[in-house]
mmCIF file of C-alpha atoms and ligand atoms in Angstrom:
data_model
loop_
_atom_site.group_PDB
_atom_site.id
_atom_site.type_symbol
_atom_site.label_atom_id
_atom_site.label_comp_id
_atom_site.label_asym_id
_atom_site.label_seq_id
_atom_site.Cartn_x
_atom_site.Cartn_y
_atom_site.Cartn_z
ATOM 1 C CA MET A 1 -11.190 78.565 26.709
ATOM 2 C CA THR A 2 -14.436 76.859 27.849
ATOM 3 C CA GLN A 3 -14.068 73.659 30.183
ATOM 4 C CA VAL A 4 -15.246 71.414 27.418
ATOM 5 C CA HIS A 5 -12.001 72.662 25.344
ATOM 6 C CA GLN A 6 -9.873 72.086 28.240
ATOM 7 C CA LEU A 7 -11.411 68.328 28.746
ATOM 8 C CA TYR A 8 -11.067 67.729 25.221
ATOM 9 C CA GLN A 9 -7.469 68.683 24.995
ATOM 10 C CA LEU A 10 -6.857 66.717 28.085
ATOM 11 C CA GLN A 11 -8.304 63.735 26.404
ATOM 12 C CA GLU A 12 -6.219 64.117 23.227
ATOM 13 C CA THR A 13 -3.119 64.064 25.572
ATOM 14 C CA ASP A 14 -4.490 60.971 27.310
ATOM 15 C CA LEU A 15 -5.391 59.163 24.155
ATOM 16 C CA GLU A 16 -1.654 59.887 22.882
ATOM 17 C CA ILE A 17 -0.232 58.853 26.089
ATOM 18 C CA ARG A 18 -2.063 55.442 25.877
ATOM 19 C CA ASP A 19 -0.888 55.127 22.041
ATOM 20 C CA LYS A 20 2.545 55.725 22.930
ATOM 21 C CA LYS A 21 2.628 53.648 25.920
ATOM 22 C CA GLN A 22 1.203 50.705 24.190
ATOM 23 C CA ARG A 23 3.789 51.164 21.284
ATOM 24 C CA LEU A 24 6.620 51.296 23.746
ATOM 25 C CA GLY A 25 5.381 48.141 25.493
ATOM 26 C CA GLU A 26 5.570 46.504 21.893
ATOM 27 C CA VAL A 27 8.874 47.962 21.055
ATOM 28 C CA LEU A 28 10.315 46.737 24.233
ATOM 29 C CA GLN A 29 9.010 43.224 23.847
ATOM 30 C CA THR A 30 10.407 43.180 20.268
ATOM 31 C CA LEU A 31 13.587 44.407 21.613
ATOM 32 C CA LYS A 32 14.092 41.108 23.842
ATOM 33 C CA GLY A 33 15.031 39.679 20.492
ATOM 34 C CA PRO A 34 13.854 37.305 17.549
ATOM 35 C CA PRO A 35 13.684 33.580 18.100
ATOM 36 C CA TRP A 36 16.821 32.972 16.268
ATOM 37 C CA LEU A 37 18.949 35.380 18.453
ATOM 38 C CA LEU A 38 17.359 33.951 21.640
ATOM 39 C CA GLN A 39 18.044 30.310 20.352
ATOM 40 C CA ALA A 40 21.769 31.286 19.526
ATOM 41 C CA ARG A 41 22.113 32.731 23.098
ATOM 42 C CA ALA A 42 20.656 29.591 24.683
ATOM 43 C CA GLU A 43 22.769 27.331 22.651
ATOM 44 C CA LEU A 44 25.925 29.219 23.742
ATOM 45 C CA ASP A 45 24.896 29.194 27.322
ATOM 46 C CA THR A 46 24.298 25.240 27.212
ATOM 47 C CA ALA A 47 27.743 24.862 25.442
ATOM 48 C CA VAL A 48 29.514 26.942 28.017
ATOM 49 C CA SER A 49 27.943 25.142 31.074
ATOM 50 C CA SER A 50 28.657 21.753 29.595
ATOM 51 C CA LEU A 51 32.398 22.612 29.167
ATOM 52 C CA ASN A 52 32.339 23.884 32.678
ATOM 53 C CA SER A 53 30.746 21.007 34.134
ATOM 54 C CA LEU A 54 33.294 18.569 32.497
ATOM 55 C CA GLN A 55 36.248 20.979 33.701
ATOM 56 C CA ASN A 56 34.839 20.778 37.252
ATOM 57 C CA GLN A 57 34.729 17.102 37.045
ATOM 58 C CA ARG A 58 38.251 16.850 35.927
ATOM 59 C CA ASN A 59 39.667 19.251 38.512
ATOM 60 C CA THR A 60 37.765 17.045 41.191
ATOM 61 C CA LEU A 61 39.152 13.919 39.826
ATOM 62 C CA ASN A 62 42.755 15.650 39.433
ATOM 63 C CA LEU A 63 42.591 16.486 43.209
ATOM 64 C CA GLU A 64 41.796 12.835 44.318
ATOM 65 C CA LEU A 65 44.384 11.713 41.985
ATOM 66 C CA GLN A 66 46.892 13.915 43.794
ATOM 67 C CA SER A 67 45.566 12.595 47.173
ATOM 68 C CA LEU A 68 45.946 9.050 46.218
ATOM 69 C CA ARG A 69 49.418 9.582 44.840
ATOM 70 C CA SER A 70 50.639 11.333 47.774
ATOM 71 C CA LYS A 71 49.323 8.761 50.067
ATOM 72 C CA ALA A 72 51.012 6.018 48.117
ATOM 73 C CA ASN A 73 54.216 8.069 48.121
ATOM 74 C CA SER A 74 54.368 8.460 51.908
ATOM 75 C CA SER A 75 53.553 4.587 52.252
ATOM 76 C CA GLU A 76 56.399 3.821 49.846
ATOM 77 C CA THR A 77 58.761 6.254 51.664
ATOM 78 C CA ARG A 78 57.824 4.407 55.047
ATOM 79 C CA LEU A 79 58.108 0.951 53.492
ATOM 80 C CA TYR A 80 61.736 1.441 52.050
ATOM 81 C CA SER A 81 62.768 3.604 55.027
ATOM 82 C CA GLY A 82 64.540 0.614 56.854
ATOM 83 C CA LYS A 83 62.330 1.476 59.962
ATOM 84 C CA VAL A 84 59.673 -1.129 59.223
ATOM 85 C CA VAL A 85 60.888 -4.446 60.430
ATOM 86 C CA ASN A 86 57.728 -6.224 61.067
ATOM 87 C CA THR A 87 56.651 -8.461 58.248
ATOM 88 C CA LYS A 88 52.981 -8.017 58.760
ATOM 89 C CA GLU A 89 53.329 -4.311 58.658
ATOM 90 C CA MET A 90 55.587 -4.541 55.385
ATOM 91 C CA SER A 91 52.766 -6.789 53.752
ATOM 92 C CA ASP A 92 50.138 -4.420 55.035
ATOM 93 C CA LEU A 93 51.963 -1.509 53.454
ATOM 94 C CA GLN A 94 52.604 -3.175 50.034
ATOM 95 C CA HIS A 95 48.751 -4.052 49.683
ATOM 96 C CA GLU A 96 47.977 -0.571 50.659
ATOM 97 C CA ILE A 97 50.365 1.009 48.013
ATOM 98 C CA GLU A 98 49.043 -1.624 45.387
ATOM 99 C CA SER A 99 45.423 -0.589 46.203
ATOM 100 C CA LEU A 100 46.120 3.095 45.959
ATOM 101 C CA ASN A 101 47.779 2.527 42.738
ATOM 102 C CA GLN A 102 44.835 0.628 41.430
ATOM 103 C CA ARG A 103 42.447 3.408 42.464
ATOM 104 C CA ALA A 104 44.676 5.960 40.895
ATOM 105 C CA ALA A 105 44.971 4.052 37.590
ATOM 106 C CA GLY A 106 41.140 3.884 37.545
ATOM 107 C CA ILE A 107 40.752 7.455 37.884
ATOM 108 C CA GLU A 108 43.409 8.321 35.235
ATOM 109 C CA ASP A 109 41.101 6.510 32.871
ATOM 110 C CA GLN A 110 38.207 8.513 33.756
ATOM 111 C CA VAL A 111 40.371 11.618 33.264
ATOM 112 C CA LEU A 112 41.239 10.569 29.880
ATOM 113 C CA GLU A 113 37.596 9.980 28.933
ATOM 114 C CA LEU A 114 36.890 13.210 30.434
ATOM 115 C CA MET A 115 39.636 14.846 28.241
ATOM 116 C CA LEU A 116 38.015 13.661 25.133
ATOM 117 C CA LEU A 117 34.570 14.795 26.047
ATOM 118 C CA MET A 118 35.920 18.039 26.837
ATOM 119 C CA GLU A 119 37.543 18.478 23.417
ATOM 120 C CA GLU A 120 34.245 17.918 21.958
ATOM 121 C CA ALA A 121 32.554 20.249 24.304
ATOM 122 C CA GLU A 122 35.263 22.636 23.432
ATOM 123 C CA THR A 123 34.506 22.486 19.646
ATOM 124 C CA GLN A 124 30.686 22.982 20.444
ATOM 125 C CA LYS A 125 31.469 26.039 22.506
ATOM 126 C CA ASN A 126 33.458 27.636 19.654
ATOM 127 C CA GLU A 127 30.876 26.902 17.207
ATOM 128 C CA ALA A 128 28.105 28.077 19.388
ATOM 129 C CA THR A 129 30.467 31.354 20.189
ATOM 130 C CA ALA A 130 30.810 32.043 16.511
ATOM 131 C CA VAL A 131 27.020 31.650 15.613
ATOM 132 C CA ALA A 132 25.957 33.719 18.638
ATOM 133 C CA ALA A 133 28.423 36.404 17.751
ATOM 134 C CA LYS A 134 26.951 36.518 14.254
ATOM 135 C CA ALA A 135 23.348 36.478 15.470
ATOM 136 C CA GLU A 136 24.257 39.337 17.838
ATOM 137 C CA GLU A 137 25.910 41.500 15.002
ATOM 138 C CA ARG A 138 23.019 40.930 12.838
ATOM 139 C CA TRP A 139 20.553 41.723 15.550
ATOM 140 C CA GLN A 140 22.580 45.028 16.469
ATOM 141 C CA HIS A 141 22.128 46.020 12.930
ATOM 142 C CA GLU A 142 18.522 45.189 12.630
ATOM 143 C CA SER A 143 17.672 46.632 16.047
ATOM 144 C CA VAL A 144 18.971 50.107 15.429
ATOM 145 C CA ASP A 145 15.444 51.565 14.334
ATOM 146 C CA LEU A 146 13.781 49.961 17.333
ATOM 147 C CA GLU A 147 16.309 51.378 19.682
ATOM 148 C CA ALA A 148 15.799 54.899 18.294
ATOM 149 C CA GLU A 149 12.163 54.424 18.273
ATOM 150 C CA LYS A 150 12.313 53.378 22.033
ATOM 151 C CA THR A 151 14.142 56.530 22.721
ATOM 152 C CA GLU A 152 11.818 58.696 20.821
ATOM 153 C CA LEU A 153 8.977 57.354 22.502
ATOM 154 C CA ALA A 154 10.348 57.706 25.952
ATOM 155 C CA VAL A 155 11.053 61.483 25.361
ATOM 156 C CA ARG A 156 7.592 61.951 23.969
ATOM 157 C CA LEU A 157 5.963 60.101 26.812
ATOM 158 C CA ASN A 158 7.838 62.477 29.192
ATOM 159 C CA ARG A 159 6.687 65.531 27.517
ATOM 160 C CA LEU A 160 3.096 64.178 27.403
ATOM 161 C CA LEU A 161 2.998 63.336 30.976
ATOM 162 C CA GLN A 162 4.263 66.793 31.741
ATOM 163 C CA ARG A 163 1.446 68.555 29.607
ATOM 164 C CA ARG A 164 -1.139 66.146 31.057
ATOM 165 C CA GLN A 165 -0.074 67.592 34.399
ATOM 166 C CA GLU A 166 -0.536 71.111 33.208
ATOM 167 C CA GLN A 167 -3.617 70.522 31.411
ATOM 168 C CA ALA A 168 -5.344 68.690 34.225
ATOM 169 C CA SER A 169 -4.155 71.460 36.821
ATOM 170 C CA VAL A 170 -6.473 73.973 34.938
ATOM 171 C CA VAL A 171 -9.688 71.776 35.189
ATOM 172 C CA ASP A 172 -11.554 71.932 38.510
ATOM 173 C CA ALA A 173 -11.291 68.746 40.713
ATOM 174 C CA ALA A 174 -14.953 67.473 40.326
ATOM 175 C CA SER A 175 -14.893 67.911 36.395
ATOM 176 C CA LEU A 176 -11.621 66.064 36.303
ATOM 177 C CA ARG A 177 -12.939 63.296 38.675
ATOM 178 C CA GLU A 178 -16.176 63.134 36.235
ATOM 179 C CA TYR A 179 -13.957 63.248 33.086
ATOM 180 C CA GLU A 180 -11.615 60.286 34.501
ATOM 181 C CA GLN A 181 -14.307 58.087 35.540
ATOM 182 C CA LEU A 182 -16.280 58.585 32.192
ATOM 183 C CA ALA A 183 -12.938 57.914 30.349
ATOM 184 C CA LYS A 184 -12.533 54.566 32.252
ATOM 185 C CA LYS A 185 -16.223 53.509 31.276
ATOM 186 C CA LYS A 186 -15.887 54.593 27.679
ATOM 187 C CA GLY A 187 -12.738 53.223 26.348
ATOM 188 C CA GLY A 188 -10.663 56.356 26.961
ATOM 189 C CA THR A 189 -13.194 58.885 25.287
ATOM 190 C CA ALA A 190 -15.196 60.880 27.763
ATOM 191 C CA VAL A 191 -15.671 63.746 25.495
ATOM 192 C CA THR A 192 -17.109 63.145 21.995
ATOM 193 C CA ARG A 193 -17.278 65.118 18.625
ATOM 194 C CA ILE A 194 -20.313 65.193 16.710
ATOM 195 C CA ARG A 195 -20.928 65.409 13.138
ATOM 196 C CA VAL A 196 -24.005 67.755 12.301
ATOM 197 C CA ASP A 197 -26.225 66.027 15.035
ATOM 198 C CA MET A 198 -24.696 62.551 15.214
ATOM 199 C CA CYS A 199 -22.474 61.741 18.121
ATOM 200 C CA LEU A 200 -19.271 60.028 16.774
ATOM 201 C CA GLY A 201 -19.045 58.234 20.093
ATOM 202 C CA CYS A 202 -22.104 56.107 19.649
ATOM 203 C CA ARG A 203 -23.569 57.159 16.365
ATOM 204 C CA MET A 204 -26.866 58.148 17.978
ATOM 205 C CA THR A 205 -28.428 61.344 17.228
ATOM 206 C CA VAL A 206 -27.999 64.023 19.858
ATOM 207 C CA SER A 207 -31.004 66.144 20.934
ATOM 208 C CA ALA A 208 -30.837 69.844 19.286
ATOM 209 C CA ASN A 209 -31.300 71.126 22.714
ATOM 210 C CA ASN A 210 -28.223 69.398 23.823
ATOM 211 C CA ILE A 211 -26.059 70.538 20.851
ATOM 212 C CA LYS A 212 -27.450 74.156 21.632
ATOM 213 C CA GLN A 213 -26.376 74.013 25.229
ATOM 214 C CA ALA A 214 -23.120 72.571 24.108
ATOM 215 C CA ARG A 215 -22.469 75.494 21.699
ATOM 216 C CA GLU A 216 -23.379 78.019 24.281
ATOM 217 C CA GLY A 217 -20.255 76.820 26.324
ATOM 218 C CA LYS A 218 -22.374 74.654 28.826
ATOM 219 C CA LYS A 219 -21.572 70.972 29.884
ATOM 220 C CA ALA A 220 -24.105 68.828 27.825
ATOM 221 C CA TYR A 221 -24.183 65.160 27.315
ATOM 222 C CA CYS A 222 -25.042 62.657 24.525
ATOM 223 C CA GLY A 223 -28.261 61.154 25.432
ATOM 224 C CA GLY A 224 -27.016 57.800 23.845
ATOM 225 C CA CYS A 225 -23.699 57.066 25.522
ATOM 226 C CA GLY A 226 -23.310 59.733 28.103
ATOM 227 C CA ARG A 227 -20.356 61.293 26.832
ATOM 228 C CA ILE A 228 -19.678 65.115 26.951
ATOM 229 C CA ILE A 229 -20.287 66.825 23.967
ATOM 230 C CA TYR A 230 -17.490 68.552 22.053
ATOM 231 C CA PRO A 231 -19.534 70.831 19.504
ATOM 232 C CA TYR A 232 -16.722 71.954 17.443
ATOM 233 C CA ASP A 233 -14.653 70.654 14.382
HETATM 234 ZN ZN1 ZN B 301 -22.951 59.226 22.016
#
């Protein structure tokens, strides 16, 4: 096998690696999900966190309520214990109990309002859960082919990268470097085929002498684009 053959085969592998990587990128992007799925997920998230936030508010209020009631209780216990004989202290305790009970009543109202909001939020969460479950099911069904393609692409890429390594290992270092630099400049094709005497890389006519050299197995270049000539079908 001539070196041009080796480089041409390496290029075939590189071009396929490029295509497969690009396709894999597209597949991964698509697998993130269509807009209707992302929307259903986002709405479920919002509904769940709204409900959680209301539950947290209610828990905080309940704790405050417990604390107020416990303070009121202990003040009442003291008031009716028979140990308080001072009129001023009795009157202070009564005021304190009243004030604590008033605050507790206010908080109970807030809790009731929250309960109504929670009922609504619960309903919304249930609806969003049902919509999201349907969307997930539909997507699971629709993404089967893409998942399979993703796996196939990954397996294929793995093989191609191994092949690339094998193919590159038989090319001498200087030629490999030249090929890679040329490929970078020429959109991935460092090696070009010809049709009769036309370079398929740049559509210019390649000199007969260069074609002759290439056919003799020497490294020859297209005068138009500078690519290495691969003079076979
Ligand atoms: Zn050319």
